[in-house]
Amino acid sequence: MPSLNLDKLLAEKSLLMVGGKGGVGKTTTASALALRAAEQGRRVLLVSTDPAHSLADAFDRPIGNHPTRLATNLVALEIDPDQEVDAYLDRVSAQMRRFAGPDQVRELEKQLRLSRQSPGAQEAALLERISRIIDDDSRDYDLLIFDTAPTGHTLRLLSLPEVMAAWTDGLLRHNEKARTLGKVLGHLTPGKDLDSPLQDPTEHATADLDPRSRDVAETLMARQRLFHRTRRQLSDPAHSAFLFVLTPERLPILETARAVATLRDSHIPVAGAIVNRVLADAADSAFFAARLARQQRHMIELGDALKGLPRVQLPLLEDDIQGLEGLQAFAALLEPTA
């Protein structure tokens, strides 16, 4: 099994995305990684996008949707999806009102009311917030750690500029006044972007647009440039990496293997996997002997499914991990073995 040196990873990267199937200890592991990096002198921002606020549960203290200092060099933030949807749609409304006629404004408000209940709107809002954190807060911290499910987020970050432009196109085309915006939307939805997702959207010229249309284009392109910078950062193996957390069980193994393959196909760097809750070799009862035998079979499956991916194993502990002291003790288990 290739060994994963977590301390080296924490020292060298500026962005880590920690993901995995629910219930495998992803939040606990992300919190322990953040604490360990902070103890080594790195300024760390730990961000959770989990609406269940499991980060606050892990540290056993309120955190919320604002930066909260948890320890020396460690600040945490829990993104509230509902607040993000409201803020995101308010920004969309304010921007589009600048360019829409009275009929379009009524249609816009109708669409936004419907969008507030849409899972797609929540995801778009979360993605924009994640992108802004990566774009802005990387200046103030040495390391950003996201406790999130990475696969879906990452693939949507790669395509969101085109999806967003298509949504804008559909919203505006209902009105004849939107006809003048056709050229703008044409600049924002080039088919070649889907084949070359890292192409700089600023390359689409606006010189042939009238001043009003140019303003519309620049407003929409500003958001595209934000996502462009984010996906370049996510794709840069010198600065970014994904870590998967899983347990030696069939479903987490299968899900992780699929996610790793998908990210690699999208040229997103995957640093390795943390195999959590591994039983000790000794079994003092028939029940634990059976559990251990099943786990050993799953470990063989895991080795085949994640062949070549660096890994580290963490033991199954006697009690739940909660609070700063518990997380610090868990973080000590991340130390590389000789």
mmCIF file of C-alpha atoms in Angstrom:
data_model
loop_
_atom_site.group_PDB
_atom_site.id
_atom_site.type_symbol
_atom_site.label_atom_id
_atom_site.label_comp_id
_atom_site.label_asym_id
_atom_site.label_seq_id
_atom_site.Cartn_x
_atom_site.Cartn_y
_atom_site.Cartn_z
ATOM 1 C CA MET A 1 0.000 0.000 0.000
ATOM 2 C CA PRO A 2 1.477 3.404 -0.974
ATOM 3 C CA SER A 3 1.870 5.492 2.189
ATOM 4 C CA LEU A 4 0.233 8.908 2.544
ATOM 5 C CA ASN A 5 2.307 11.502 4.416
ATOM 6 C CA LEU A 6 -0.335 13.835 5.789
ATOM 7 C CA ASP A 7 2.131 16.214 7.446
ATOM 8 C CA LYS A 8 3.882 16.759 4.120
ATOM 9 C CA LEU A 9 0.539 17.366 2.454
ATOM 10 C CA LEU A 10 -0.516 19.882 5.112
ATOM 11 C CA ALA A 11 2.783 21.714 4.774
ATOM 12 C CA GLU A 12 2.857 21.922 0.978
ATOM 13 C CA LYS A 13 -0.744 22.595 -0.096
ATOM 14 C CA SER A 14 -2.829 25.741 0.194
ATOM 15 C CA LEU A 15 -6.197 24.094 -0.517
ATOM 16 C CA LEU A 16 -7.509 20.719 0.654
ATOM 17 C CA MET A 17 -10.980 19.333 -0.035
ATOM 18 C CA VAL A 18 -11.932 16.520 2.356
ATOM 19 C CA GLY A 19 -14.850 14.369 1.283
ATOM 20 C CA GLY A 20 -16.441 10.993 1.639
ATOM 21 C CA LYS A 21 -19.671 9.129 2.170
ATOM 22 C CA GLY A 22 -21.795 10.275 5.094
ATOM 23 C CA GLY A 23 -20.989 8.693 8.431
ATOM 24 C CA VAL A 24 -17.373 7.697 7.738
ATOM 25 C CA GLY A 25 -15.818 10.367 9.997
ATOM 26 C CA LYS A 26 -15.150 12.976 7.322
ATOM 27 C CA THR A 27 -15.865 16.013 9.515
ATOM 28 C CA THR A 28 -13.848 14.629 12.415
ATOM 29 C CA THR A 29 -10.920 13.927 10.102
ATOM 30 C CA ALA A 30 -11.100 17.349 8.433
ATOM 31 C CA SER A 31 -11.162 18.990 11.883
ATOM 32 C CA ALA A 32 -8.168 16.948 13.067
ATOM 33 C CA LEU A 33 -6.224 17.823 9.902
ATOM 34 C CA ALA A 34 -6.961 21.514 10.453
ATOM 35 C CA LEU A 35 -5.817 21.331 14.074
ATOM 36 C CA ARG A 36 -2.641 19.496 13.140
ATOM 37 C CA ALA A 37 -1.758 22.041 10.454
ATOM 38 C CA ALA A 38 -2.458 24.900 12.885
ATOM 39 C CA GLU A 39 -0.230 23.318 15.526
ATOM 40 C CA GLN A 40 2.536 23.195 12.923
ATOM 41 C CA GLY A 41 2.276 26.965 12.478
ATOM 42 C CA ARG A 42 0.079 27.268 9.401
ATOM 43 C CA ARG A 43 -2.780 29.768 9.425
ATOM 44 C CA VAL A 44 -5.810 27.589 8.676
ATOM 45 C CA LEU A 45 -9.392 28.331 7.654
ATOM 46 C CA LEU A 46 -11.658 25.291 8.072
ATOM 47 C CA VAL A 47 -14.931 25.569 6.123
ATOM 48 C CA SER A 48 -17.986 23.310 6.318
ATOM 49 C CA THR A 49 -20.829 23.289 3.806
ATOM 50 C CA ASP A 50 -22.819 20.715 5.786
ATOM 51 C CA PRO A 51 -26.303 22.105 6.610
ATOM 52 C CA ALA A 52 -26.396 19.840 9.685
ATOM 53 C CA HIS A 53 -23.612 21.948 11.244
ATOM 54 C CA SER A 54 -21.556 18.866 12.137
ATOM 55 C CA LEU A 55 -18.426 21.004 12.466
ATOM 56 C CA ALA A 56 -19.900 22.669 15.546
ATOM 57 C CA ASP A 57 -20.754 19.206 16.870
ATOM 58 C CA ALA A 58 -17.171 18.034 16.356
ATOM 59 C CA PHE A 59 -15.694 20.978 18.284
ATOM 60 C CA ASP A 60 -18.611 20.956 20.760
ATOM 61 C CA ARG A 61 -19.163 24.698 20.449
ATOM 62 C CA PRO A 62 -21.166 27.105 18.278
ATOM 63 C CA ILE A 63 -19.490 28.220 15.054
ATOM 64 C CA GLY A 64 -22.038 29.562 12.571
ATOM 65 C CA ASN A 65 -21.835 31.425 9.283
ATOM 66 C CA HIS A 66 -19.021 33.748 10.324
ATOM 67 C CA PRO A 67 -15.302 33.208 11.012
ATOM 68 C CA THR A 68 -14.854 31.778 14.515
ATOM 69 C CA ARG A 69 -11.463 31.270 16.152
ATOM 70 C CA LEU A 70 -11.188 27.779 17.615
ATOM 71 C CA ALA A 71 -7.476 27.589 18.481
ATOM 72 C CA THR A 72 -4.205 29.307 17.743
ATOM 73 C CA ASN A 73 -3.881 29.647 13.945
ATOM 74 C CA LEU A 74 -7.275 27.998 13.395
ATOM 75 C CA VAL A 75 -10.471 29.758 12.281
ATOM 76 C CA ALA A 76 -13.634 27.908 11.238
ATOM 77 C CA LEU A 77 -16.748 28.790 9.288
ATOM 78 C CA GLU A 78 -20.027 26.956 8.681
ATOM 79 C CA ILE A 79 -21.747 28.044 5.492
ATOM 80 C CA ASP A 80 -25.510 28.253 5.931
ATOM 81 C CA PRO A 81 -27.106 27.104 2.638
ATOM 82 C CA ASP A 82 -30.389 28.967 3.227
ATOM 83 C CA GLN A 83 -28.619 32.262 3.925
ATOM 84 C CA GLU A 84 -26.445 31.743 0.877
ATOM 85 C CA VAL A 85 -29.476 31.185 -1.364
ATOM 86 C CA ASP A 86 -31.099 34.413 -0.144
ATOM 87 C CA ALA A 87 -27.905 36.433 -0.597
ATOM 88 C CA TYR A 88 -27.159 34.849 -3.969
ATOM 89 C CA LEU A 89 -30.628 35.481 -5.414
ATOM 90 C CA ASP A 90 -30.663 39.022 -4.042
ATOM 91 C CA ARG A 91 -27.407 39.707 -5.887
ATOM 92 C CA VAL A 92 -28.802 38.204 -9.084
ATOM 93 C CA SER A 93 -31.950 40.310 -8.778
ATOM 94 C CA ALA A 94 -30.038 43.522 -8.113
ATOM 95 C CA GLN A 95 -27.715 42.956 -11.061
ATOM 96 C CA MET A 96 -30.413 41.981 -13.541
ATOM 97 C CA ARG A 97 -32.724 44.849 -12.552
ATOM 98 C CA ARG A 98 -30.126 47.232 -13.944
ATOM 99 C CA PHE A 99 -30.681 45.862 -17.437
ATOM 100 C CA ALA A 100 -34.276 44.574 -17.473
ATOM 101 C CA GLY A 101 -37.441 46.332 -18.578
ATOM 102 C CA PRO A 102 -40.662 46.356 -16.479
ATOM 103 C CA ASP A 103 -41.966 43.131 -18.031
ATOM 104 C CA GLN A 104 -38.637 41.446 -17.512
ATOM 105 C CA VAL A 105 -38.494 42.540 -13.859
ATOM 106 C CA ARG A 106 -41.854 40.865 -13.168
ATOM 107 C CA GLU A 107 -40.672 37.687 -14.850
ATOM 108 C CA LEU A 108 -37.366 37.894 -12.988
ATOM 109 C CA GLU A 109 -39.088 38.138 -9.604
ATOM 110 C CA LYS A 110 -41.333 35.196 -10.504
ATOM 111 C CA GLN A 111 -38.331 33.078 -11.498
ATOM 112 C CA LEU A 112 -36.414 34.021 -8.365
ATOM 113 C CA ARG A 113 -39.349 33.139 -6.096
ATOM 114 C CA LEU A 114 -39.449 29.710 -7.691
ATOM 115 C CA SER A 115 -35.670 29.410 -7.500
ATOM 116 C CA ARG A 116 -35.606 29.914 -3.729
ATOM 117 C CA GLN A 117 -37.145 26.443 -3.357
ATOM 118 C CA SER A 118 -34.889 24.876 -5.964
ATOM 119 C CA PRO A 119 -32.006 22.584 -4.942
ATOM 120 C CA GLY A 120 -30.145 23.957 -7.953
ATOM 121 C CA ALA A 121 -30.265 27.476 -6.550
ATOM 122 C CA GLN A 122 -28.867 26.271 -3.220
ATOM 123 C CA GLU A 123 -26.027 24.475 -4.929
ATOM 124 C CA ALA A 124 -25.220 27.459 -7.149
ATOM 125 C CA ALA A 125 -25.175 29.710 -4.079
ATOM 126 C CA LEU A 126 -22.864 27.334 -2.202
ATOM 127 C CA LEU A 127 -20.536 27.062 -5.177
ATOM 128 C CA GLU A 128 -20.293 30.813 -5.511
ATOM 129 C CA ARG A 129 -19.529 31.173 -1.785
ATOM 130 C CA ILE A 130 -16.889 28.446 -1.982
ATOM 131 C CA SER A 131 -15.351 30.174 -4.997
ATOM 132 C CA ARG A 132 -15.277 33.541 -3.242
ATOM 133 C CA ILE A 133 -13.636 32.014 -0.167
ATOM 134 C CA ILE A 134 -10.971 30.392 -2.340
ATOM 135 C CA ASP A 135 -10.506 33.609 -4.309
ATOM 136 C CA ASP A 136 -10.433 36.038 -1.365
ATOM 137 C CA ASP A 137 -9.471 34.236 1.847
ATOM 138 C CA SER A 138 -6.441 32.486 0.390
ATOM 139 C CA ARG A 139 -4.662 35.819 0.871
ATOM 140 C CA ASP A 140 -5.219 35.718 4.649
ATOM 141 C CA TYR A 141 -4.589 32.031 5.323
ATOM 142 C CA ASP A 142 -1.849 29.561 4.478
ATOM 143 C CA LEU A 143 -4.260 26.641 4.144
ATOM 144 C CA LEU A 144 -7.973 26.326 3.343
ATOM 145 C CA ILE A 145 -9.620 23.030 4.295
ATOM 146 C CA PHE A 146 -13.147 22.316 3.063
ATOM 147 C CA ASP A 147 -15.257 19.696 4.798
ATOM 148 C CA THR A 148 -17.488 18.863 1.856
ATOM 149 C CA ALA A 149 -18.433 16.259 -0.729
ATOM 150 C CA PRO A 150 -15.922 17.111 -3.440
ATOM 151 C CA THR A 151 -16.975 15.221 -6.550
ATOM 152 C CA GLY A 152 -20.250 16.929 -7.373
ATOM 153 C CA HIS A 153 -18.993 20.339 -6.300
ATOM 154 C CA THR A 154 -15.877 20.101 -8.399
ATOM 155 C CA LEU A 155 -17.546 18.915 -11.585
ATOM 156 C CA ARG A 156 -20.154 21.642 -11.266
ATOM 157 C CA LEU A 157 -17.466 24.252 -10.718
ATOM 158 C CA LEU A 158 -15.970 23.172 -14.027
ATOM 159 C CA SER A 159 -19.244 23.701 -15.884
ATOM 160 C CA LEU A 160 -21.084 26.344 -13.860
ATOM 161 C CA PRO A 161 -20.118 29.367 -16.018
ATOM 162 C CA GLU A 162 -21.762 27.765 -19.041
ATOM 163 C CA VAL A 163 -24.787 26.588 -17.020
ATOM 164 C CA MET A 164 -25.223 30.044 -15.502
ATOM 165 C CA ALA A 165 -25.098 31.714 -18.906
ATOM 166 C CA ALA A 166 -27.681 29.282 -20.278
ATOM 167 C CA TRP A 167 -29.988 30.064 -17.339
ATOM 168 C CA THR A 168 -29.621 33.786 -18.011
ATOM 169 C CA ASP A 169 -30.365 33.166 -21.675
ATOM 170 C CA GLY A 170 -33.589 31.323 -20.855
ATOM 171 C CA LEU A 171 -34.687 34.014 -18.401
ATOM 172 C CA LEU A 172 -34.267 36.886 -20.833
ATOM 173 C CA ARG A 173 -35.389 35.372 -24.119
ATOM 174 C CA HIS A 174 -39.077 35.558 -23.176
ATOM 175 C CA ASN A 175 -39.133 39.271 -23.936
ATOM 176 C CA GLU A 176 -38.536 40.952 -27.271
ATOM 177 C CA LYS A 177 -36.349 43.510 -25.509
ATOM 178 C CA ALA A 178 -33.936 40.720 -24.697
ATOM 179 C CA ARG A 179 -33.166 40.323 -28.384
ATOM 180 C CA THR A 180 -30.400 42.913 -28.098
ATOM 181 C CA LEU A 181 -28.755 40.711 -25.452
ATOM 182 C CA GLY A 182 -28.382 37.793 -27.832
ATOM 183 C CA LYS A 183 -24.914 38.899 -28.796
ATOM 184 C CA VAL A 184 -23.940 39.150 -25.122
ATOM 185 C CA LEU A 185 -25.164 35.636 -24.347
ATOM 186 C CA GLY A 186 -23.373 34.368 -27.426
ATOM 187 C CA HIS A 187 -20.143 35.640 -25.948
ATOM 188 C CA LEU A 188 -20.868 33.839 -22.685
ATOM 189 C CA THR A 189 -21.854 30.405 -23.977
ATOM 190 C CA PRO A 190 -19.183 29.247 -26.423
ATOM 191 C CA GLY A 191 -19.453 25.512 -27.022
ATOM 192 C CA LYS A 192 -15.713 25.123 -26.990
ATOM 193 C CA ASP A 193 -15.618 25.926 -23.265
ATOM 194 C CA LEU A 194 -17.177 22.532 -22.555
ATOM 195 C CA ASP A 195 -14.255 20.851 -24.248
ATOM 196 C CA SER A 196 -11.685 23.201 -22.750
ATOM 197 C CA PRO A 197 -12.993 24.094 -19.276
ATOM 198 C CA LEU A 198 -9.824 25.930 -18.282
ATOM 199 C CA GLN A 199 -10.002 28.411 -21.144
ATOM 200 C CA ASP A 200 -10.004 31.993 -19.905
ATOM 201 C CA PRO A 201 -13.508 33.485 -20.410
ATOM 202 C CA THR A 202 -11.984 36.963 -20.765
ATOM 203 C CA GLU A 203 -10.812 35.892 -24.198
ATOM 204 C CA HIS A 204 -14.367 36.379 -25.507
ATOM 205 C CA ALA A 205 -14.231 39.872 -27.004
ATOM 206 C CA THR A 206 -16.868 42.491 -26.229
ATOM 207 C CA ALA A 207 -15.522 45.137 -28.551
ATOM 208 C CA ASP A 208 -18.429 44.767 -30.987
ATOM 209 C CA LEU A 209 -21.097 45.355 -28.318
ATOM 210 C CA ASP A 210 -22.850 48.637 -27.620
ATOM 211 C CA PRO A 211 -22.151 50.208 -24.182
ATOM 212 C CA ARG A 212 -25.342 48.880 -22.543
ATOM 213 C CA SER A 213 -24.770 45.349 -23.787
ATOM 214 C CA ARG A 214 -21.131 45.572 -22.781
ATOM 215 C CA ASP A 215 -22.221 46.372 -19.204
ATOM 216 C CA VAL A 216 -24.424 43.273 -19.176
ATOM 217 C CA ALA A 217 -21.601 41.149 -20.524
ATOM 218 C CA GLU A 218 -19.102 42.443 -17.973
ATOM 219 C CA THR A 219 -21.513 41.773 -15.094
ATOM 220 C CA LEU A 220 -22.008 38.180 -16.158
ATOM 221 C CA MET A 221 -18.396 37.643 -17.138
ATOM 222 C CA ALA A 222 -17.172 38.857 -13.732
ATOM 223 C CA ARG A 223 -18.833 35.795 -12.201
ATOM 224 C CA GLN A 224 -17.452 33.570 -14.933
ATOM 225 C CA ARG A 225 -13.955 34.863 -14.231
ATOM 226 C CA LEU A 226 -14.447 34.021 -10.549
ATOM 227 C CA PHE A 227 -15.309 30.400 -11.363
ATOM 228 C CA HIS A 228 -12.506 30.275 -13.906
ATOM 229 C CA ARG A 229 -9.955 31.240 -11.241
ATOM 230 C CA THR A 230 -11.439 28.701 -8.837
ATOM 231 C CA ARG A 231 -11.327 25.787 -11.232
ATOM 232 C CA ARG A 232 -7.758 26.640 -12.176
ATOM 233 C CA GLN A 233 -6.869 26.530 -8.482
ATOM 234 C CA LEU A 234 -8.661 23.215 -7.989
ATOM 235 C CA SER A 235 -6.827 21.730 -10.969
ATOM 236 C CA ASP A 236 -3.360 22.829 -9.833
ATOM 237 C CA PRO A 237 -1.580 19.881 -8.143
ATOM 238 C CA ALA A 238 1.121 22.194 -6.797
ATOM 239 C CA HIS A 239 -1.386 23.953 -4.541
ATOM 240 C CA SER A 240 -4.546 21.862 -4.257
ATOM 241 C CA ALA A 241 -5.544 18.289 -3.487
ATOM 242 C CA PHE A 242 -8.503 16.128 -2.592
ATOM 243 C CA LEU A 243 -8.538 13.702 0.296
ATOM 244 C CA PHE A 244 -11.120 10.968 0.649
ATOM 245 C CA VAL A 245 -12.205 9.535 3.981
ATOM 246 C CA LEU A 246 -13.771 6.077 4.014
ATOM 247 C CA THR A 247 -14.295 3.094 6.248
ATOM 248 C CA PRO A 248 -13.397 -0.496 5.264
ATOM 249 C CA GLU A 249 -16.946 -1.327 4.193
ATOM 250 C CA ARG A 250 -18.348 -2.177 0.794
ATOM 251 C CA LEU A 251 -20.446 0.921 0.008
ATOM 252 C CA PRO A 252 -17.839 3.532 1.030
ATOM 253 C CA ILE A 253 -15.211 1.616 -0.975
ATOM 254 C CA LEU A 254 -17.350 1.560 -4.122
ATOM 255 C CA GLU A 255 -18.348 5.224 -3.810
ATOM 256 C CA THR A 256 -14.787 6.356 -3.205
ATOM 257 C CA ALA A 257 -13.454 4.369 -6.161
ATOM 258 C CA ARG A 258 -16.031 5.978 -8.472
ATOM 259 C CA ALA A 259 -15.295 9.448 -7.137
ATOM 260 C CA VAL A 260 -11.532 9.059 -7.540
ATOM 261 C CA ALA A 261 -11.975 7.887 -11.137
ATOM 262 C CA THR A 262 -14.288 10.794 -11.946
ATOM 263 C CA LEU A 263 -11.930 13.396 -10.501
ATOM 264 C CA ARG A 264 -8.929 11.908 -12.283
ATOM 265 C CA ASP A 265 -10.839 11.963 -15.573
ATOM 266 C CA SER A 266 -11.412 15.674 -14.959
ATOM 267 C CA HIS A 267 -7.692 16.195 -14.216
ATOM 268 C CA ILE A 268 -8.361 17.072 -10.565
ATOM 269 C CA PRO A 269 -5.507 16.041 -8.227
ATOM 270 C CA VAL A 270 -6.363 13.349 -5.683
ATOM 271 C CA ALA A 271 -3.731 13.098 -2.949
ATOM 272 C CA GLY A 272 -4.923 9.956 -1.236
ATOM 273 C CA ALA A 273 -7.399 8.303 1.112
ATOM 274 C CA ILE A 274 -7.729 8.042 4.880
ATOM 275 C CA VAL A 275 -9.146 4.668 5.911
ATOM 276 C CA ASN A 276 -10.922 5.264 9.197
ATOM 277 C CA ARG A 277 -12.136 2.915 11.974
ATOM 278 C CA VAL A 278 -9.845 0.013 11.208
ATOM 279 C CA LEU A 279 -10.230 -2.796 13.751
ATOM 280 C CA ALA A 280 -7.234 -4.101 15.669
ATOM 281 C CA ASP A 281 -5.943 -7.510 14.625
ATOM 282 C CA ALA A 282 -6.806 -9.101 17.964
ATOM 283 C CA ALA A 283 -10.379 -10.372 18.438
ATOM 284 C CA ASP A 284 -11.505 -11.529 21.896
ATOM 285 C CA SER A 285 -14.956 -12.856 20.958
ATOM 286 C CA ALA A 286 -16.685 -14.721 18.143
ATOM 287 C CA PHE A 287 -18.563 -11.542 17.197
ATOM 288 C CA PHE A 288 -15.413 -9.458 16.787
ATOM 289 C CA ALA A 289 -13.610 -12.328 15.084
ATOM 290 C CA ALA A 290 -16.375 -12.383 12.446
ATOM 291 C CA ARG A 291 -16.272 -8.588 12.105
ATOM 292 C CA LEU A 292 -12.503 -8.661 11.745
ATOM 293 C CA ALA A 293 -12.652 -11.383 9.082
ATOM 294 C CA ARG A 294 -15.193 -9.379 7.098
ATOM 295 C CA GLN A 295 -13.113 -6.215 7.427
ATOM 296 C CA GLN A 296 -10.015 -8.024 6.201
ATOM 297 C CA ARG A 297 -11.937 -9.064 3.073
ATOM 298 C CA HIS A 298 -13.021 -5.472 2.558
ATOM 299 C CA MET A 299 -9.438 -4.263 2.992
ATOM 300 C CA ILE A 300 -8.433 -6.528 0.101
ATOM 301 C CA GLU A 301 -11.274 -5.046 -1.988
ATOM 302 C CA LEU A 302 -10.162 -1.571 -0.968
ATOM 303 C CA GLY A 303 -6.609 -2.269 -2.063
ATOM 304 C CA ASP A 304 -7.831 -3.422 -5.473
ATOM 305 C CA ALA A 305 -10.310 -0.536 -5.905
ATOM 306 C CA LEU A 306 -7.840 2.180 -4.882
ATOM 307 C CA LYS A 307 -4.735 0.607 -6.357
ATOM 308 C CA GLY A 308 -1.857 3.073 -6.510
ATOM 309 C CA LEU A 309 -3.627 5.709 -4.363
ATOM 310 C CA PRO A 310 -1.608 6.648 -1.243
ATOM 311 C CA ARG A 311 -3.437 5.756 1.962
ATOM 312 C CA VAL A 312 -3.183 5.970 5.711
ATOM 313 C CA GLN A 313 -5.147 3.914 8.254
ATOM 314 C CA LEU A 314 -6.703 5.166 11.485
ATOM 315 C CA PRO A 315 -7.913 2.805 14.234
ATOM 316 C CA LEU A 316 -11.438 2.335 15.501
ATOM 317 C CA LEU A 317 -11.496 4.153 18.849
ATOM 318 C CA GLU A 318 -13.371 3.211 21.988
ATOM 319 C CA ASP A 319 -15.409 6.403 22.250
ATOM 320 C CA ASP A 320 -16.804 9.239 20.128
ATOM 321 C CA ILE A 321 -14.444 12.095 19.307
ATOM 322 C CA GLN A 322 -15.722 15.495 20.401
ATOM 323 C CA GLY A 323 -14.312 18.761 21.633
ATOM 324 C CA LEU A 324 -10.914 20.348 21.200
ATOM 325 C CA GLU A 325 -9.029 17.858 23.389
ATOM 326 C CA GLY A 326 -10.603 14.851 21.686
ATOM 327 C CA LEU A 327 -9.789 16.228 18.246
ATOM 328 C CA GLN A 328 -6.220 16.996 19.293
ATOM 329 C CA ALA A 329 -5.804 13.397 20.459
ATOM 330 C CA PHE A 330 -7.241 12.176 17.170
ATOM 331 C CA ALA A 331 -4.941 14.522 15.266
ATOM 332 C CA ALA A 332 -1.946 12.906 16.944
ATOM 333 C CA LEU A 333 -2.909 9.646 15.194
ATOM 334 C CA LEU A 334 -2.226 11.337 11.849
ATOM 335 C CA GLU A 335 1.516 11.395 12.516
ATOM 336 C CA PRO A 336 3.414 9.509 9.795
ATOM 337 C CA THR A 337 4.678 6.084 10.811
ATOM 338 C CA ALA A 338 8.230 5.009 10.111
#
